[in-house]
Amino acid sequence: MSTAPSPTPPEDLHDRVRTWIEDDPDPRDRAELTALLSAAQTGDGPAGAELADRFSGPLEFGTAGLRGVVAAGEHRMNRAVVQRAAAGLGAWLTGRLERPRVVVGLDARRGSRAFADDSAAVLTAAGCEVLLLPRPLPTPLLAFAVRRFDADAGVMVTASHNPAADNGYKVYLGGRAAGPEGRGVQIVPPADAGIAAAIAAVGPLRDLPRATGGWTVLGEEVVEDYLAAVTGAVRPAPGRDPRVVVTPMHGVGGPVLLEALRRSGFDDVHVVAEQADPDPDFPTVPFPNPEEAGALDRAVALAERVGADVVLAVDPDADRCCVAVPDPASGGFTTLSGDDLGRVLGEELAAPGAVLACSVVSSQALAAVAARHGARFATALTGFKWIARVPELTFGYEEAIGYCVAPEVVRDKDGISASLLVAGIVRRELAAGRTLHDVLDDLDRADGVHLTAPVTVRVEDLSLIPAAMSRLRSQPPRELGGSPVTSVEDLADGVDDLPPTDGLRWRTADGTRVVVRPSGTEPKLKSYCEVVAGAGDDLAAARAAARERLAAVTRDVRAAVGIG
């Protein structure tokens, strides 16, 4: 998102738009821009503002690849932008490798099919061997395929859990283009800058070579290979089979997740019917993100009707997993936070010599789990492009409901394998007359109460975010939740042996920790607040006191940020 454009664009903008129209390969996009330009030239203010925003600069290619609203123009996701991205990626790869192999995947969002086909045509013409996934499939399957076929790169056309208007272009490296810990992992610097420079160097699209064939469309065996690998790596413990409710959130994860559950012996599975099939409009949820308030309402309603033991939700490209379980205190369902589920999964996979990792903004609880089991613990920068690169990784997670439970299969977050592991834990605990609440009780007693909460501020004017970060650097809060701030760390200086990144970390005398950072993919400033307290003899009282502290901390953080 850009800052508000001028309502009366100058003539040089109109010239840029005309040049773009002449070079745009899609007739519908050309017609859309032609109509918008005509309206702007007649003095239509909203049309002029829209045109200025669409040409406020190229859609930036970074470590998240590309992501934006699907529409015509240089600052949108469309065939012209995607063809340039594919050409730049192809040039970057072929400049380093002889006949690089690239796997291309897609989800079911608007434009995904055309964007994937265009990528295959452009990459093939650039001299790459291209393998195209057979149909819209989850992002974890693309990450798996990069490793399975020893590809040098992978492209996934997806916007994950973004709003319906968006699509994106995510790039992975593997084979000869990545180190041993980076096979099938999302790109990081300096590859992102190198690819961005190659994209910027692409000439007129009318001169761009495009193959009319020559790539390989993979068969359904790639799905079978993924299922065999996941169900082989994640072997749920025996026990009393739970009743499971599943929702794919109108995305592409449903059939693969259901088959993985079936192969692992979970037969009592109920799917939220109105969210079962892919639908790019996401008609039942304003934001197709299981973390968003109300996103699980239909799944929970179904779970209550059928008496389910667990709700498993994956986001539209199935790389994230969200879990809800019955709450014996309220009689309803509780959605586990990303950090709580990370603790549960970490406890399941921890062992002497294992390597557990989480992002710098995730809870400190995983470090306690690792220490108790004699495992090694590592902190990574935010995002799985960093977490998945931790050497000898056994388990990694980020608080934004992303979990890597089988890194030898998918070196990325994978909602399907994580869901499978959760179902197995629930099955085992049910056999002992227990639930995930009991597991969390055990963890709090062993490692202390860890409560986390986000403070997220969404902005229209992007300039507010660097201004807020500058103010917080020069004037950090003196106390949070009534406890003095004892440590102020600028993540831009590099901490915990991590590369520099834009962020701040504060610690207080009572063990509170807050990390503030700009979002890498959305116009947001995010703060991650955590309080830690001993469980004592009364776990309920300790949690109540921790909740009060956390509420006070979040109020102070919101005031310190000063925007929104």
XYZ file of C-alpha atoms in Angstrom:
564
model
C 0.000 0.000 0.000
C 1.322 3.432 -0.860
C 0.738 6.859 0.611
C -2.204 8.833 -0.725
C -1.533 9.918 -4.318
C -2.295 13.315 -5.797
C -5.963 13.583 -6.924
C -4.889 15.270 -10.185
C -2.077 13.235 -11.744
C 0.432 15.153 -13.899
C 0.665 14.528 -17.626
C 3.907 12.564 -17.260
C 1.951 10.001 -15.240
C -0.519 9.717 -18.128
C 2.408 9.126 -20.482
C 3.711 6.344 -18.224
C 0.263 4.769 -18.176
C 0.023 4.886 -21.991
C 3.430 3.216 -22.266
C 2.349 0.511 -19.856
C -0.894 -0.100 -21.768
C 1.018 -0.545 -25.027
C 3.255 -3.172 -23.400
C 0.670 -4.987 -21.248
C 0.111 -8.572 -22.508
C -3.409 -8.917 -21.117
C -6.299 -7.398 -23.130
C -8.583 -7.073 -20.115
C -5.917 -5.217 -18.162
C -5.288 -2.919 -21.131
C -8.995 -2.150 -21.329
C -9.205 -1.553 -17.579
C -6.340 0.940 -17.626
C -7.612 2.635 -20.790
C -10.973 3.291 -19.135
C -9.321 4.541 -15.952
C -7.014 6.851 -17.919
C -9.906 8.261 -19.948
C -11.837 9.023 -16.770
C -8.802 10.655 -15.151
C -8.222 12.835 -18.203
C -11.777 14.165 -17.981
C -11.197 15.315 -14.417
C -12.605 12.342 -12.511
C -10.867 12.778 -9.149
C -11.290 9.239 -7.795
C -10.123 7.774 -11.117
C -7.075 10.019 -11.038
C -6.249 9.028 -7.485
C -6.663 5.343 -8.318
C -4.436 5.686 -11.371
C -1.765 7.495 -9.357
C -1.818 4.748 -6.738
C -1.526 2.008 -9.351
C 1.544 3.748 -10.757
C 3.102 4.881 -7.499
C 6.101 2.658 -8.236
C 6.764 -0.973 -9.129
C 5.388 -3.615 -6.784
C 8.435 -4.300 -4.625
C 10.091 -7.704 -4.814
C 11.591 -8.734 -1.471
C 12.052 -11.743 0.787
C 8.289 -12.295 0.643
C 8.474 -12.166 -3.163
C 5.543 -10.154 -4.491
C 2.175 -9.565 -2.902
C -0.563 -7.106 -3.783
C -4.066 -6.439 -5.066
C -4.947 -8.146 -8.345
C -5.541 -5.360 -10.870
C -3.842 -3.662 -13.808
C -0.863 -1.355 -13.293
C 2.759 -1.484 -12.131
C 1.864 -1.434 -8.404
C -0.597 -4.321 -8.639
C -0.489 -8.091 -9.200
C -1.199 -8.866 -12.855
C 0.187 -10.798 -15.810
C 2.589 -8.028 -16.815
C 4.115 -7.830 -13.326
C 4.304 -11.622 -13.038
C 5.925 -12.037 -16.452
C 8.560 -9.492 -15.457
C 9.139 -11.333 -12.195
C 9.504 -14.663 -14.000
C 11.878 -13.141 -16.545
C 14.008 -11.628 -13.797
C 14.089 -14.875 -11.838
C 14.978 -16.796 -14.993
C 17.799 -14.392 -15.822
C 19.152 -14.572 -12.264
C 19.101 -18.374 -12.272
C 20.536 -18.919 -15.747
C 23.262 -16.393 -15.018
C 24.487 -18.733 -12.282
C 23.472 -22.215 -13.360
C 23.213 -24.260 -16.523
C 19.592 -25.203 -17.242
C 18.219 -24.622 -13.743
C 15.216 -26.675 -12.681
C 12.202 -24.735 -11.352
C 8.972 -26.067 -9.845
C 5.908 -23.827 -10.201
C 2.817 -24.168 -7.999
C -0.403 -22.266 -7.535
C -3.378 -21.884 -5.225
C -6.959 -21.072 -6.243
C -6.937 -17.287 -5.909
C -7.875 -14.856 -8.643
C -5.282 -14.920 -11.390
C -3.311 -17.847 -10.003
C -3.779 -20.093 -13.038
C -2.691 -17.423 -15.518
C 0.220 -16.338 -13.334
C 1.486 -19.923 -13.033
C 1.129 -20.595 -16.771
C 2.880 -17.320 -17.623
C 5.720 -18.227 -15.272
C 6.128 -21.623 -16.912
C 6.200 -20.052 -20.389
C 8.682 -17.305 -19.505
C 10.996 -19.504 -17.422
C 11.071 -22.191 -20.112
C 11.965 -19.618 -22.762
C 14.712 -18.312 -20.471
C 16.387 -21.728 -20.507
C 14.968 -23.306 -17.350
C 13.579 -26.813 -16.974
C 10.112 -26.180 -15.578
C 7.939 -28.609 -13.597
C 4.370 -27.385 -13.088
C 2.247 -28.798 -10.285
C -0.823 -30.582 -11.684
C -3.484 -28.351 -10.108
C -4.033 -25.798 -7.330
C -2.313 -27.291 -4.259
C -1.052 -26.196 -0.824
C 2.120 -24.159 -0.496
C 3.796 -26.889 1.624
C 3.467 -29.237 -1.330
C 5.427 -26.809 -3.504
C 8.124 -26.541 -0.831
C 8.190 -30.346 -0.675
C 8.447 -30.625 -4.478
C 11.492 -28.351 -4.590
C 13.290 -30.872 -2.365
C 11.687 -33.958 -3.925
C 12.844 -33.055 -7.450
C 16.114 -31.444 -6.342
C 15.000 -28.251 -8.068
C 17.113 -25.127 -8.041
C 14.119 -22.898 -7.376
C 10.406 -22.943 -6.742
C 7.650 -20.427 -7.418
C 4.368 -20.500 -5.520
C 1.554 -18.274 -6.749
C -0.336 -17.482 -3.545
C -1.234 -14.701 -1.148
C -1.690 -17.175 1.709
C -4.172 -15.685 4.205
C -4.376 -12.170 2.701
C -7.772 -10.670 1.761
C -9.584 -11.943 -1.324
C -8.432 -9.063 -3.538
C -4.770 -10.068 -3.207
C -2.415 -12.523 -4.833
C 1.308 -13.083 -4.558
C 4.464 -14.683 -5.909
C 6.664 -16.534 -3.437
C 10.129 -17.796 -4.421
C 12.085 -20.705 -2.925
C 15.634 -21.821 -3.628
C 17.018 -25.344 -3.650
C 19.451 -27.700 -5.363
C 22.490 -25.908 -6.724
C 21.099 -22.468 -5.811
C 20.917 -23.104 -2.039
C 23.103 -24.354 0.776
C 22.399 -27.617 2.630
C 20.146 -25.916 5.192
C 18.368 -23.881 2.535
C 16.992 -26.543 0.191
C 13.336 -25.742 -0.383
C 13.432 -22.604 1.771
C 12.147 -19.140 0.905
C 14.703 -16.659 -0.375
C 16.687 -14.350 1.913
C 19.217 -11.584 1.210
C 21.198 -11.185 -0.945
C 19.215 -13.399 -3.355
C 16.127 -11.199 -3.044
C 18.054 -8.072 -4.057
C 19.748 -9.920 -6.903
C 16.435 -11.151 -8.277
C 14.870 -7.700 -7.827
C 17.702 -6.136 -9.821
C 17.225 -8.716 -12.583
C 13.504 -7.925 -12.669
C 14.234 -4.212 -12.946
C 16.521 -4.931 -15.902
C 13.799 -6.702 -17.921
C 13.056 -4.794 -21.115
C 9.735 -4.312 -22.905
C 7.395 -7.278 -22.526
C 6.588 -7.239 -26.217
C 10.176 -8.415 -26.769
C 10.084 -11.033 -24.009
C 10.400 -14.633 -25.227
C 7.572 -16.916 -24.113
C 7.510 -20.638 -24.812
C 4.288 -22.227 -26.048
C 5.233 -25.556 -24.487
C 8.217 -27.536 -23.344
C 7.525 -27.634 -19.625
C 6.395 -30.724 -17.720
C 3.051 -30.876 -15.959
C 3.579 -33.201 -13.007
C 1.086 -35.968 -12.327
C -0.821 -36.761 -9.172
C 2.144 -38.840 -8.001
C 3.648 -35.667 -6.503
C 0.656 -35.459 -4.158
C 1.027 -39.142 -3.334
C 4.732 -38.650 -2.639
C 3.965 -35.765 -0.293
C 1.286 -37.721 1.580
C 3.556 -40.738 1.932
C 6.391 -38.570 3.240
C 4.218 -36.629 5.710
C 2.387 -39.636 7.107
C 5.708 -41.460 7.355
C 7.393 -38.607 9.235
C 4.457 -37.766 11.524
C 3.241 -40.951 13.169
C 0.433 -40.087 15.579
C 0.371 -42.106 18.780
C -2.407 -44.666 19.280
C -5.317 -43.916 21.582
C -9.001 -43.100 21.525
C -9.852 -41.646 18.128
C -11.001 -38.039 18.498
C -13.910 -36.455 16.721
C -12.299 -33.852 14.484
C -13.729 -30.779 12.750
C -11.731 -29.465 9.788
C -11.978 -26.226 7.841
C -9.766 -25.326 4.847
C -11.085 -21.711 4.916
C -12.178 -21.788 1.233
C -8.630 -22.742 0.270
C -6.815 -25.628 -1.383
C -5.792 -27.626 1.695
C -8.949 -29.642 2.315
C -8.485 -32.806 0.218
C -4.809 -33.239 1.137
C -5.426 -32.690 4.863
C -8.400 -35.056 4.911
C -6.423 -37.764 3.128
C -3.493 -37.356 5.525
C -5.868 -37.746 8.478
C -7.552 -40.769 6.898
C -4.243 -42.513 6.274
C -3.303 -41.965 9.905
C -6.458 -43.620 11.165
C -8.637 -40.579 11.883
C -12.049 -41.580 10.563
C -14.403 -39.429 12.648
C -13.796 -36.214 10.700
C -16.364 -33.510 9.938
C -15.708 -30.744 7.406
C -17.268 -27.269 7.492
C -19.265 -27.724 4.294
C -19.591 -24.069 3.317
C -15.804 -23.593 3.612
C -14.722 -26.926 2.117
C -14.175 -26.021 -1.537
C -11.764 -23.433 -2.969
C -13.449 -20.076 -3.518
C -11.351 -16.981 -4.288
C -14.116 -14.737 -2.913
C -13.860 -16.281 0.601
C -17.583 -15.563 1.070
C -17.904 -16.590 4.734
C -14.884 -14.729 6.137
C -13.801 -11.103 5.565
C -10.169 -12.127 6.189
C -9.359 -15.789 5.441
C -6.927 -16.012 8.347
C -7.775 -18.447 11.165
C -6.259 -15.982 13.647
C -8.788 -13.262 12.824
C -11.714 -12.745 15.167
C -14.754 -14.669 13.914
C -12.847 -16.706 11.320
C -13.472 -19.964 13.220
C -17.090 -19.249 14.134
C -18.548 -21.761 11.667
C -16.008 -24.426 12.574
C -16.672 -23.982 16.289
C -20.440 -24.037 15.723
C -20.095 -27.350 13.885
C -17.777 -28.679 16.606
C -20.341 -27.843 19.259
C -23.127 -29.546 17.280
C -21.200 -32.790 16.750
C -19.385 -32.828 20.085
C -15.907 -32.589 18.550
C -12.696 -33.031 20.507
C -10.661 -30.665 18.352
C -10.994 -28.133 15.538
C -8.217 -28.079 12.937
C -8.170 -25.025 10.669
C -5.686 -24.353 7.893
C -5.434 -21.084 6.016
C -6.194 -20.921 2.262
C -2.785 -22.211 1.112
C -2.561 -24.593 4.107
C 0.813 -23.478 5.396
C -0.636 -22.345 8.718
C -2.556 -24.324 11.337
C -4.949 -23.072 14.007
C -6.452 -25.261 16.745
C -9.510 -24.942 18.980
C -10.448 -27.350 21.758
C -13.360 -27.720 24.196
C -13.046 -25.528 27.277
C -14.304 -27.402 30.353
C -14.618 -24.153 32.302
C -16.882 -22.302 29.855
C -18.493 -25.209 28.035
C -17.477 -23.639 24.731
C -14.285 -23.816 22.692
C -10.928 -22.149 23.234
C -8.644 -21.223 20.348
C -5.026 -21.874 21.228
C -2.660 -19.002 20.607
C 0.180 -19.561 18.190
C 2.602 -19.552 21.101
C 0.606 -22.043 23.149
C 0.401 -24.481 20.248
C 4.112 -23.928 19.652
C 4.790 -25.009 23.258
C 2.641 -28.109 22.874
C 4.300 -29.188 19.633
C 7.750 -28.361 20.965
C 7.116 -30.517 24.025
C 6.052 -33.349 21.717
C 9.192 -33.189 19.576
C 11.793 -32.229 22.172
C 14.491 -34.781 23.028
C 18.154 -34.727 24.002
C 20.110 -33.327 21.072
C 17.031 -32.088 19.189
C 17.082 -28.536 17.843
C 14.061 -26.359 18.632
C 13.764 -22.884 17.134
C 11.335 -20.003 17.033
C 11.303 -16.435 15.795
C 12.607 -13.555 17.872
C 9.019 -12.339 18.405
C 7.675 -15.699 19.589
C 7.343 -16.755 23.222
C 10.368 -17.513 25.387
C 8.581 -20.686 26.528
C 10.155 -22.869 23.826
C 13.594 -22.145 25.256
C 12.394 -23.493 28.614
C 11.019 -26.630 26.946
C 14.339 -27.202 25.187
C 16.370 -26.723 28.379
C 14.223 -29.168 30.307
C 14.684 -31.878 27.660
C 18.379 -31.326 27.020
C 17.605 -30.043 23.527
C 19.311 -27.144 21.797
C 17.399 -23.913 21.293
C 17.872 -21.291 18.591
C 16.289 -17.911 17.912
C 15.743 -16.781 14.319
C 14.590 -13.604 12.663
C 10.888 -13.344 11.942
C 9.603 -15.564 9.144
C 10.202 -19.118 8.046
C 12.770 -18.006 5.526
C 14.965 -17.656 8.619
C 13.536 -20.274 10.990
C 13.847 -23.034 8.387
C 17.540 -22.245 7.939
C 18.455 -23.137 11.523
C 21.042 -25.949 11.195
C 19.869 -29.465 12.105
C 16.362 -28.183 12.810
C 13.966 -30.616 14.527
C 11.049 -28.253 15.138
C 10.464 -24.595 14.409
C 7.553 -22.246 14.854
C 6.441 -18.632 14.721
C 3.658 -17.096 16.791
C 1.645 -16.393 13.623
C 0.438 -20.047 13.689
C 3.245 -21.361 11.492
C 4.841 -24.717 12.422
C 7.528 -26.907 10.873
C 7.198 -30.359 12.457
C 8.884 -32.448 9.729
C 11.748 -30.366 8.289
C 13.130 -33.334 6.382
C 9.880 -33.330 4.363
C 8.975 -29.617 4.175
C 11.567 -27.028 5.169
C 8.865 -24.453 5.746
C 5.722 -24.027 7.770
C 3.188 -26.739 6.970
C -0.361 -26.659 8.314
C -1.102 -30.200 7.152
C 1.699 -32.009 8.980
C 1.142 -29.795 12.035
C -2.571 -30.662 12.046
C -1.698 -34.348 11.827
C 0.615 -34.092 14.834
C -2.001 -32.179 16.849
C -4.631 -34.817 16.092
C -2.254 -37.486 17.358
C -1.598 -35.624 20.610
C -5.326 -35.211 21.174
C -5.858 -38.922 20.482
C -3.214 -39.966 23.004
C -4.422 -37.578 25.702
C -8.042 -38.685 25.264
C -6.990 -42.260 25.993
C -5.665 -41.008 29.344
C -8.773 -38.948 30.065
C -6.939 -35.709 29.336
C -7.096 -32.805 26.885
C -4.721 -30.211 25.464
C -5.696 -28.017 28.427
C -4.067 -30.581 30.695
C -0.936 -30.513 28.545
C -0.783 -26.717 28.866
C -1.327 -26.985 32.631
C 1.655 -29.327 32.816
C 3.782 -26.917 30.815
C 2.860 -23.940 32.989
C 3.716 -25.870 36.135
C 7.022 -27.023 34.669
C 8.188 -23.838 32.934
C 6.110 -21.020 34.393
C 3.093 -19.188 33.049
C 3.891 -17.573 29.686
C 1.160 -15.280 28.372
C 1.503 -13.405 25.094
C -0.602 -10.852 23.258
C -0.118 -8.763 20.107
C -0.632 -5.034 19.715
C -1.151 -4.409 16.000
C -1.673 -1.002 14.421
C -2.752 -0.884 10.771
C -2.068 2.363 8.907
C -3.078 3.946 5.614
C -0.095 6.286 5.552
C 3.058 4.142 5.504
C 5.210 7.090 6.618
C 3.694 6.771 10.098
C 5.550 3.492 10.701
C 9.176 4.704 10.329
C 8.215 7.852 12.221
C 6.903 5.754 15.117
C 10.012 3.525 15.094
C 12.267 6.600 15.157
C 10.323 8.060 18.080
C 10.463 4.779 20.007
C 14.215 4.560 19.433
C 14.803 8.037 20.834
C 12.152 7.877 23.555
C 11.581 4.290 24.736
C 9.080 3.746 27.556
C 10.492 3.897 31.082
C 8.115 1.273 32.433
C 5.646 -1.296 31.172
C 2.803 -2.616 33.282
C 4.229 -0.835 36.316
C 7.650 -2.522 36.039
C 10.781 -0.492 35.136
C 12.304 -1.096 31.712
C 15.761 -2.531 32.394
C 16.911 -3.375 28.871
C 16.461 -1.598 25.533
C 17.869 -3.414 22.492
C 17.795 -2.229 18.889
C 17.501 -5.258 16.629
C 18.964 -3.140 13.837
C 22.302 -3.500 15.647
C 22.052 -7.312 15.574
C 21.242 -9.272 18.749
C 21.507 -12.942 19.711
C 23.957 -13.430 16.812
C 21.150 -12.562 14.382
C 21.425 -10.408 11.246
C 20.285 -6.798 11.746
C 16.569 -6.175 11.312
C 14.233 -3.266 11.956
C 12.884 -3.810 15.454
C 13.162 -2.978 19.138
C 13.140 -5.219 22.206
C 12.409 -4.083 25.727
C 12.671 -6.071 28.955
C 11.467 -5.114 32.407
C 12.452 -5.972 35.953
C 9.559 -8.430 36.357
C 10.478 -10.481 33.251
C 8.135 -8.816 30.776
C 9.411 -8.710 27.192
C 8.117 -6.614 24.284
C 9.298 -6.653 20.667
C 8.156 -3.926 18.249
C 8.665 -4.226 14.497
C 7.089 -3.178 11.181
C 5.291 -5.962 9.331
C 7.177 -7.313 6.345
C 4.070 -7.997 4.256
C 1.302 -5.629 5.428
C 0.937 -1.920 6.332
C 1.137 -2.619 10.066
C 3.289 -1.897 13.079
C 3.343 -4.951 15.306
C 4.208 -5.334 18.974
C 4.620 -8.703 20.667
C 4.072 -8.616 24.423
C 4.910 -11.412 26.871
C 4.712 -11.751 30.639
C 6.224 -14.670 32.556
C 5.301 -15.756 36.073
C 5.899 -18.717 38.326
C 2.944 -21.090 38.629
C 3.186 -21.440 42.415
C 0.674 -23.558 44.279
C -2.370 -21.976 42.639
C -2.139 -22.125 38.846
C -5.469 -20.349 38.310
C -4.422 -17.448 40.517
C -1.040 -17.203 38.806
C -2.701 -17.042 35.399
C -5.196 -14.422 36.550
C -2.390 -12.231 37.868
C -0.433 -12.712 34.633
C -3.480 -11.688 32.580
C -3.785 -8.470 34.576
C -0.093 -7.715 34.032
C -0.398 -8.460 30.327
C -3.416 -6.165 29.951
C -1.477 -3.345 31.609
C 1.550 -3.973 29.394
C -0.487 -3.897 26.181
C -2.109 -0.603 27.249
C 1.304 0.925 27.854
C 2.680 -0.370 24.559
C -0.255 1.043 22.611
C 0.276 4.415 24.281
C 4.016 4.322 23.567
C 3.491 3.516 19.884
C 1.250 6.559 19.640
C -0.526 5.798 16.369
C -3.795 4.091 15.532
